[in-house]
Amino acid sequence: MHDAQARVLVLDDFSAIVEELLTLMSLHGIPGMGASNLGEAVTVLERSPEISVIACDLRLDRESGLDIVSRVREHPELRTRHFEYLFITGDQMRPEMVSGTSCYMILTKPVQPQELIRMIRKLLASEAPA
């Protein structure tokens, strides 16, 4: 799903989840785009300068969702942009799993739809001009 005015990137290796979350966001007036892996996510970010929030599953097929942060930081163009991150996980949160993630919002599955929308709106608001 491509939206020229997308503000949120949804990254999950299950396409049905991506579509479900994009539909939920759309119903709440939040435009978004989806990706199923880190490479695709970087491509979407390169082509969508309006995206400022990345909502990402922590466990992707053979990748860690946390790696999107380093991919952005190492990218010559993306590293100049500011992104807010929201990580979603089905794992019980253990300290060793989330080491270094204290500056990111984390939701545990099953995610309540209203909580997800609230968190995304909060992250989008943090990007609003002062």
PDB file of N, CA and C in Angstrom, residues 56-60 65 87-98 106-111:
ATOM      1  N   CYS A  56       7.354  -0.983  14.179  1.00  0.00           N
ATOM      2  CA  CYS A  56       8.072  -2.163  13.702  1.00  0.00           C
ATOM      3  C   CYS A  56       7.969  -3.331  14.673  1.00  0.00           C
ATOM      4  N   ASP A  57       7.726  -4.511  14.126  1.00  0.00           N
ATOM      5  CA  ASP A  57       7.776  -5.734  14.918  1.00  0.00           C
ATOM      6  C   ASP A  57       9.237  -5.979  15.308  1.00  0.00           C
ATOM      7  N   LEU A  58       9.469  -6.392  16.543  1.00  0.00           N
ATOM      8  CA  LEU A  58      10.848  -6.660  16.971  1.00  0.00           C
ATOM      9  C   LEU A  58      11.442  -7.869  16.269  1.00  0.00           C
ATOM     10  N   ARG A  59      10.599  -8.877  15.990  1.00  0.00           N
ATOM     11  CA  ARG A  59      11.103 -10.094  15.340  1.00  0.00           C
ATOM     12  C   ARG A  59      10.604 -10.150  13.909  1.00  0.00           C
ATOM     13  N   LEU A  60      11.515  -9.945  12.996  1.00  0.00           N
ATOM     14  CA  LEU A  60      11.209 -10.118  11.585  1.00  0.00           C
ATOM     15  C   LEU A  60      11.742 -11.484  11.190  1.00  0.00           C
ATOM     16  N   GLY A  65      13.971  -6.393  14.225  1.00  0.00           N
ATOM     17  CA  GLY A  65      13.357  -5.110  13.943  1.00  0.00           C
ATOM     18  C   GLY A  65      14.175  -3.941  14.456  1.00  0.00           C
ATOM     19  N   PHE A  87       8.190  -0.027  18.749  1.00  0.00           N
ATOM     20  CA  PHE A  87       8.446  -1.446  18.515  1.00  0.00           C
ATOM     21  C   PHE A  87       7.328  -2.273  19.142  1.00  0.00           C
ATOM     22  N   ILE A  88       6.948  -3.332  18.441  1.00  0.00           N
ATOM     23  CA  ILE A  88       5.859  -4.207  18.870  1.00  0.00           C
ATOM     24  C   ILE A  88       6.420  -5.622  18.966  1.00  0.00           C
ATOM     25  N   THR A  89       6.098  -6.307  20.074  1.00  0.00           N
ATOM     26  CA  THR A  89       6.646  -7.644  20.259  1.00  0.00           C
ATOM     27  C   THR A  89       5.633  -8.582  20.898  1.00  0.00           C
ATOM     28  N   GLY A  90       5.728  -9.842  20.539  1.00  0.00           N
ATOM     29  CA  GLY A  90       4.927 -10.885  21.160  1.00  0.00           C
ATOM     30  C   GLY A  90       5.694 -11.580  22.269  1.00  0.00           C
ATOM     31  N   ASP A  91       6.957 -11.243  22.411  1.00  0.00           N
ATOM     32  CA  ASP A  91       7.800 -11.856  23.438  1.00  0.00           C
ATOM     33  C   ASP A  91       7.565 -11.199  24.788  1.00  0.00           C
ATOM     34  N   GLN A  92       7.705 -11.995  25.829  1.00  0.00           N
ATOM     35  CA  GLN A  92       7.696 -11.406  27.158  1.00  0.00           C
ATOM     36  C   GLN A  92       8.948 -10.544  27.269  1.00  0.00           C
ATOM     37  N   MET A  93       8.777  -9.346  27.731  1.00  0.00           N
ATOM     38  CA  MET A  93       9.902  -8.415  27.767  1.00  0.00           C
ATOM     39  C   MET A  93      10.851  -8.763  28.913  1.00  0.00           C
ATOM     40  N   ARG A  94      12.069  -9.076  28.541  1.00  0.00           N
ATOM     41  CA  ARG A  94      13.122  -9.348  29.501  1.00  0.00           C
ATOM     42  C   ARG A  94      14.187  -8.275  29.321  1.00  0.00           C
ATOM     43  N   PRO A  95      14.853  -7.866  30.383  1.00  0.00           N
ATOM     44  CA  PRO A  95      15.842  -6.792  30.277  1.00  0.00           C
ATOM     45  C   PRO A  95      16.899  -7.019  29.205  1.00  0.00           C
ATOM     46  N   GLU A  96      17.381  -8.254  29.053  1.00  0.00           N
ATOM     47  CA  GLU A  96      18.434  -8.502  28.066  1.00  0.00           C
ATOM     48  C   GLU A  96      17.921  -8.359  26.632  1.00  0.00           C
ATOM     49  N   MET A  97      16.613  -8.537  26.440  1.00  0.00           N
ATOM     50  CA  MET A  97      16.037  -8.409  25.101  1.00  0.00           C
ATOM     51  C   MET A  97      15.944  -6.967  24.642  1.00  0.00           C
ATOM     52  N   VAL A  98      15.744  -6.063  25.588  1.00  0.00           N
ATOM     53  CA  VAL A  98      15.492  -4.673  25.222  1.00  0.00           C
ATOM     54  C   VAL A  98      16.636  -3.755  25.620  1.00  0.00           C
ATOM     55  N   ILE A 106       7.625   0.674  23.367  1.00  0.00           N
ATOM     56  CA  ILE A 106       7.462  -0.748  23.074  1.00  0.00           C
ATOM     57  C   ILE A 106       6.073  -1.176  23.523  1.00  0.00           C
ATOM     58  N   LEU A 107       5.347  -1.831  22.633  1.00  0.00           N
ATOM     59  CA  LEU A 107       4.044  -2.411  22.952  1.00  0.00           C
ATOM     60  C   LEU A 107       4.171  -3.926  22.880  1.00  0.00           C
ATOM     61  N   THR A 108       3.486  -4.615  23.787  1.00  0.00           N
ATOM     62  CA  THR A 108       3.499  -6.073  23.810  1.00  0.00           C
ATOM     63  C   THR A 108       2.193  -6.602  23.228  1.00  0.00           C
ATOM     64  N   LYS A 109       2.317  -7.601  22.341  1.00  0.00           N
ATOM     65  CA  LYS A 109       1.144  -8.240  21.744  1.00  0.00           C
ATOM     66  C   LYS A 109       0.436  -9.086  22.794  1.00  0.00           C
ATOM     67  N   PRO A 110      -0.858  -9.227  22.741  1.00  0.00           N
ATOM     68  CA  PRO A 110      -1.722  -8.624  21.728  1.00  0.00           C
ATOM     69  C   PRO A 110      -1.882  -7.127  21.993  1.00  0.00           C
ATOM     70  N   VAL A 111      -1.719  -6.351  20.952  1.00  0.00           N
ATOM     71  CA  VAL A 111      -1.818  -4.900  21.058  1.00  0.00           C
ATOM     72  C   VAL A 111      -3.283  -4.500  20.940  1.00  0.00           C
TER      73      VAL A 111
END
